[in-house]
Amino acid sequence: MVETRLIDGKAFAEGMRARLKEDVAAFVRETGVTPGLAVVLVGEDPASAVYVRNKGKQTVEAGMASLEHKLPADTPQDEVLALVRALNADSSVHGILVQLPLPASIDAQAVLATIDPAKDVDGFHVVNAGRLAVGLDALVPCTPLGCVMLLKDVLGSLAGLEAVVVGRSNIVGKPLAQLLLREDATVTIAHSRTRDLPGVCRRADILIGAVGRPEMIRGDWIKPGATVIDVGINRVAGVDGKARLVGDVAFDEAQGIAGAITPVPGGVGPMTIACLLANTLTAAKRQVGAD
Ligand code: GUN
């Protein structure tokens, strides 16, 4: 039985944001430009509203400008596209984030495709996804970037390690696999159709849950000593009837088996916003030619 180390993403993200605040201040001094992040929220998804509020607060705390555009759920797609085009053309806006999910009446891919790739701080535009895939400089999706930062902090080099990513989304699973490959890990993307998923997971030195299914990954799917990163944030009813957040990994069962694991909340979640702020500063630097 091993002692399982808790990976404190909250503390790591706080350190990142403190360093970033200094970098933003230096950038503003040198260029006279304040980096601006525009967030577009369509509709009233409660989880999205919480994310957007936190993003706005932390953007301002880092010394950057936060511009929020809240549109009703029945906004026609053309209006959303027109707003994105206006933000593309606005030189005070260096980063654009359209909060997902969008209402079903709006084609999310059409909206993402309209964002100027240079301002695409989420890294969801096909140009950035493609640049990441072929190893060019890209704006990289924030949650996968945060996962790899935590992994490198725990493990140092990831070279040659077996990494299994459970989940194949465009937002997390696929870009995370690319980033792990860039770190010379041996990468498997597993998903709901994978045969013998527990057996595949048991091979992993690095096991990542990114499926959005509460506690799907059980303790006995984890190789002893493995580093486990839990991207899931699932709201479930607790025994007392109150809602509580759980990850994609059965956290209690992982104790004494995993070498290290991220908690939910307080693991990957805080890293996402810290990486978003870092991407916004990177985008601003490139746009003013100060990179
Ligand atoms: N919804 C959940 N996570 C994210 C994210 O990282 N970016 C955007 N735009 N929407 C999200």
XYZ file of C-alpha atoms and ligand atoms in Angstrom:
302
model
C 0.000 0.000 0.000
C 1.410 3.362 -1.039
C 0.836 6.761 0.524
C -1.229 8.682 -2.060
C -0.075 12.260 -2.574
C -2.725 14.911 -3.105
C -1.964 17.168 -6.088
C -2.907 20.677 -4.978
C -4.031 22.371 -8.190
C -5.494 25.270 -6.247
C -2.128 26.206 -4.714
C -0.300 25.645 -8.028
C -2.791 27.875 -9.865
C -2.481 30.588 -7.193
C 1.292 30.626 -7.688
C 0.826 30.819 -11.459
C -1.587 33.723 -11.168
C 0.767 35.632 -8.854
C 3.637 35.282 -11.377
C 1.300 36.173 -14.228
C 0.185 39.339 -12.474
C 3.832 40.486 -12.441
C 4.248 39.577 -16.110
C 1.076 41.491 -17.019
C 2.308 44.543 -15.099
C 5.654 44.418 -16.933
C 3.869 44.079 -20.295
C 1.620 47.067 -19.546
C 4.671 49.142 -18.496
C 6.580 48.255 -21.660
C 3.793 48.532 -24.223
C 1.124 50.763 -22.661
C -1.373 48.072 -23.673
C -3.692 46.361 -21.161
C -4.509 42.799 -22.299
C -8.267 42.402 -22.787
C -10.282 39.183 -22.552
C -13.806 39.137 -23.983
C -16.140 36.397 -22.756
C -19.355 35.615 -24.599
C -22.072 33.797 -22.665
C -25.271 32.820 -24.460
C -28.138 31.621 -22.289
C -28.474 30.835 -18.595
C -26.633 27.576 -17.977
C -25.937 27.875 -14.202
C -22.516 26.149 -14.277
C -21.434 28.400 -17.165
C -22.575 31.495 -15.263
C -20.351 30.468 -12.311
C -17.325 29.876 -14.596
C -17.817 33.202 -16.362
C -18.066 35.094 -13.080
C -14.855 33.479 -11.776
C -13.073 34.150 -15.067
C -14.037 37.830 -14.980
C -12.900 38.234 -11.373
C -9.545 36.541 -11.885
C -8.893 38.400 -15.154
C -9.241 41.730 -13.345
C -7.125 40.485 -10.388
C -4.334 39.648 -12.857
C -4.364 43.248 -14.122
C -6.164 42.570 -17.397
C -9.442 43.963 -18.734
C -12.517 41.711 -18.663
C -15.310 42.370 -21.146
C -18.429 40.282 -20.679
C -21.133 39.891 -23.307
C -24.217 38.127 -21.969
C -26.833 37.282 -24.567
C -30.261 35.676 -24.120
C -30.630 31.966 -24.969
C -32.798 32.767 -28.025
C -30.196 35.038 -29.673
C -30.040 34.174 -33.395
C -26.771 32.618 -34.565
C -26.132 35.537 -36.939
C -26.068 37.931 -33.987
C -23.538 35.787 -32.139
C -21.360 35.629 -35.271
C -21.644 39.409 -35.716
C -20.512 39.940 -32.115
C -17.513 37.630 -32.605
C -16.552 39.524 -35.781
C -16.786 42.850 -33.936
C -14.520 41.452 -31.170
C -12.071 40.194 -33.832
C -11.860 43.761 -35.162
C -11.536 45.420 -31.730
C -7.872 46.113 -30.956
C -8.553 46.385 -27.196
C -9.628 42.714 -27.222
C -6.702 40.250 -27.313
C -8.561 37.111 -26.269
C -12.061 35.872 -27.130
C -13.770 33.048 -25.287
C -17.225 31.803 -26.218
C -18.517 29.807 -23.270
C -19.652 26.274 -24.135
C -22.118 24.668 -24.271
C -24.033 27.002 -26.588
C -27.827 26.628 -26.939
C -28.747 23.776 -29.319
C -30.075 26.273 -31.903
C -26.527 27.598 -32.457
C -23.859 25.733 -34.426
C -20.911 25.830 -32.001
C -18.383 24.894 -34.710
C -19.545 27.815 -36.882
C -19.045 30.189 -33.953
C -15.610 28.799 -33.041
C -14.551 28.971 -36.709
C -15.372 32.703 -36.754
C -12.992 33.570 -33.885
C -9.690 35.035 -35.102
C -7.185 32.193 -34.365
C -4.765 34.804 -32.930
C -7.418 35.694 -30.300
C -8.621 32.116 -29.713
C -7.460 31.802 -26.083
C -9.445 28.552 -25.682
C -7.439 26.950 -28.509
C -10.629 25.482 -29.999
C -10.283 26.890 -33.545
C -9.254 24.254 -36.106
C -6.168 26.334 -36.939
C -4.938 26.100 -33.349
C -5.926 22.413 -33.073
C -4.030 21.743 -36.306
C -0.984 23.749 -35.246
C -0.852 21.796 -31.979
C -1.142 18.509 -33.876
C 1.771 19.285 -36.189
C 3.967 20.753 -33.436
C 3.777 24.464 -34.322
C 3.291 27.260 -31.774
C -0.418 27.377 -30.971
C -2.848 28.693 -28.426
C -3.446 25.473 -26.493
C -6.728 24.486 -24.741
C -6.567 25.534 -21.092
C -7.683 22.406 -19.232
C -5.254 20.044 -21.040
C -2.453 22.577 -20.558
C -3.211 22.698 -16.835
C -3.174 18.873 -16.624
C 0.268 18.648 -18.243
C 1.665 21.376 -15.972
C 0.530 19.424 -12.905
C 1.937 16.173 -14.317
C 5.335 17.730 -14.991
C 5.352 19.211 -11.501
C 4.730 15.761 -9.957
C 6.773 13.582 -12.316
C 9.388 15.826 -13.930
C 9.891 14.218 -17.341
C 6.940 12.330 -18.871
C 9.164 10.706 -21.512
C 8.409 7.053 -22.159
C 5.600 6.835 -19.592
C 2.330 5.074 -20.474
C -0.442 7.662 -20.471
C -4.091 6.644 -20.815
C -6.619 9.413 -21.443
C -10.195 8.258 -20.855
C -12.354 10.556 -22.997
C -11.999 11.806 -26.568
C -13.554 15.272 -26.513
C -12.226 18.124 -28.649
C -11.950 20.262 -25.494
C -9.926 17.873 -23.331
C -9.182 14.317 -24.502
C -7.817 14.965 -28.000
C -5.689 18.057 -27.240
C -4.420 16.455 -24.022
C -3.256 13.437 -26.015
C -1.356 15.797 -28.341
C 0.306 17.580 -25.427
C 1.316 14.287 -23.792
C 2.766 13.128 -27.092
C 4.745 16.369 -27.262
C 6.186 15.380 -23.845
C 7.245 11.984 -25.307
C 4.689 9.946 -23.352
C 3.221 6.793 -24.927
C -0.402 7.801 -25.356
C -3.640 5.839 -25.536
C -7.020 7.539 -25.913
C -9.695 5.286 -24.448
C -13.441 5.898 -24.579
C -16.876 4.376 -24.108
C -16.306 1.820 -26.886
C -12.875 0.688 -25.675
C -12.733 -3.062 -25.064
C -11.585 -3.972 -21.527
C -11.390 -0.373 -20.330
C -10.307 -1.421 -16.799
C -7.441 -3.454 -18.308
C -6.327 -0.545 -20.513
C -6.415 1.824 -17.511
C -4.336 -0.621 -15.423
C -1.435 -0.169 -17.895
C -1.251 3.556 -17.199
C 1.584 5.287 -15.352
C -0.487 8.424 -16.003
C -4.252 7.955 -15.899
C -6.564 10.791 -16.886
C -10.325 10.800 -16.386
C -12.014 13.153 -18.844
C -15.365 11.508 -19.610
C -17.820 13.384 -17.399
C -19.195 10.243 -15.726
C -19.269 10.380 -11.920
C -16.702 8.012 -10.341
C -16.625 5.741 -13.384
C -12.932 4.920 -12.947
C -12.675 2.554 -9.992
C -9.804 2.054 -7.586
C -8.932 -1.373 -8.997
C -8.490 0.157 -12.499
C -5.472 2.083 -11.189
C -1.947 0.708 -11.432
C -0.251 0.949 -8.008
C 1.809 4.137 -7.871
C 0.176 5.713 -10.956
C -0.382 9.470 -11.191
C -4.104 10.156 -11.608
C -5.523 13.397 -13.019
C -9.271 13.808 -12.653
C -10.791 16.319 -15.076
C -14.405 15.416 -14.260
C -16.652 17.827 -12.392
C -19.934 16.008 -11.838
C -22.755 17.223 -9.642
C -24.412 14.312 -7.798
C -26.856 14.030 -4.905
C -25.086 13.246 -1.631
C -26.472 10.925 1.087
C -27.948 13.996 2.818
C -29.728 14.955 -0.432
C -27.446 17.959 -0.954
C -25.587 18.270 -4.249
C -21.855 17.538 -4.116
C -19.127 17.524 -6.740
C -17.323 14.327 -7.665
C -14.789 13.565 -10.362
C -14.619 10.796 -12.960
C -12.433 8.770 -10.572
C -13.642 7.053 -7.377
C -11.389 9.231 -5.224
C -11.725 7.277 -1.946
C -10.956 3.971 -3.662
C -7.816 5.463 -5.230
C -6.299 6.182 -1.811
C -3.458 3.784 -1.062
C -3.258 2.714 -4.736
C -2.485 5.846 -6.786
C 0.886 7.474 -6.239
C -0.715 10.896 -6.584
C -4.174 12.188 -7.465
C -5.949 15.499 -8.065
C -8.978 16.169 -5.850
C -12.341 17.439 -7.145
C -12.778 20.302 -6.527
C -9.359 21.933 -6.111
C -7.363 19.909 -8.627
C -7.583 20.593 -12.357
C -10.408 23.177 -12.140
C -8.351 26.131 -10.841
C -5.653 25.393 -13.429
C -8.058 26.015 -16.319
C -8.585 29.695 -15.495
C -4.894 30.234 -14.684
C -3.991 28.843 -18.132
C -6.685 30.970 -19.766
C -5.107 34.092 -18.253
C -1.664 32.927 -19.412
C -3.024 32.369 -22.934
C -4.551 35.859 -22.923
C -1.189 37.444 -22.079
C 0.529 35.294 -24.743
C -2.066 36.360 -27.328
C -1.677 40.043 -26.368
C 2.127 39.808 -26.639
C 1.881 38.265 -30.120
C -0.664 40.855 -31.275
C 1.499 43.813 -30.273
C 4.673 42.115 -31.516
C 6.203 41.842 -28.018
C 6.428 38.025 -27.948
N -17.133 25.038 -20.959
C -16.534 24.196 -20.089
N -15.201 24.353 -20.137
C -14.953 25.323 -21.039
C -13.760 25.944 -21.514
O -12.637 25.623 -21.113
N -13.938 26.913 -22.432
C -15.153 27.268 -22.892
N -15.204 28.224 -23.818
N -16.270 26.716 -22.483
C -16.162 25.747 -21.561
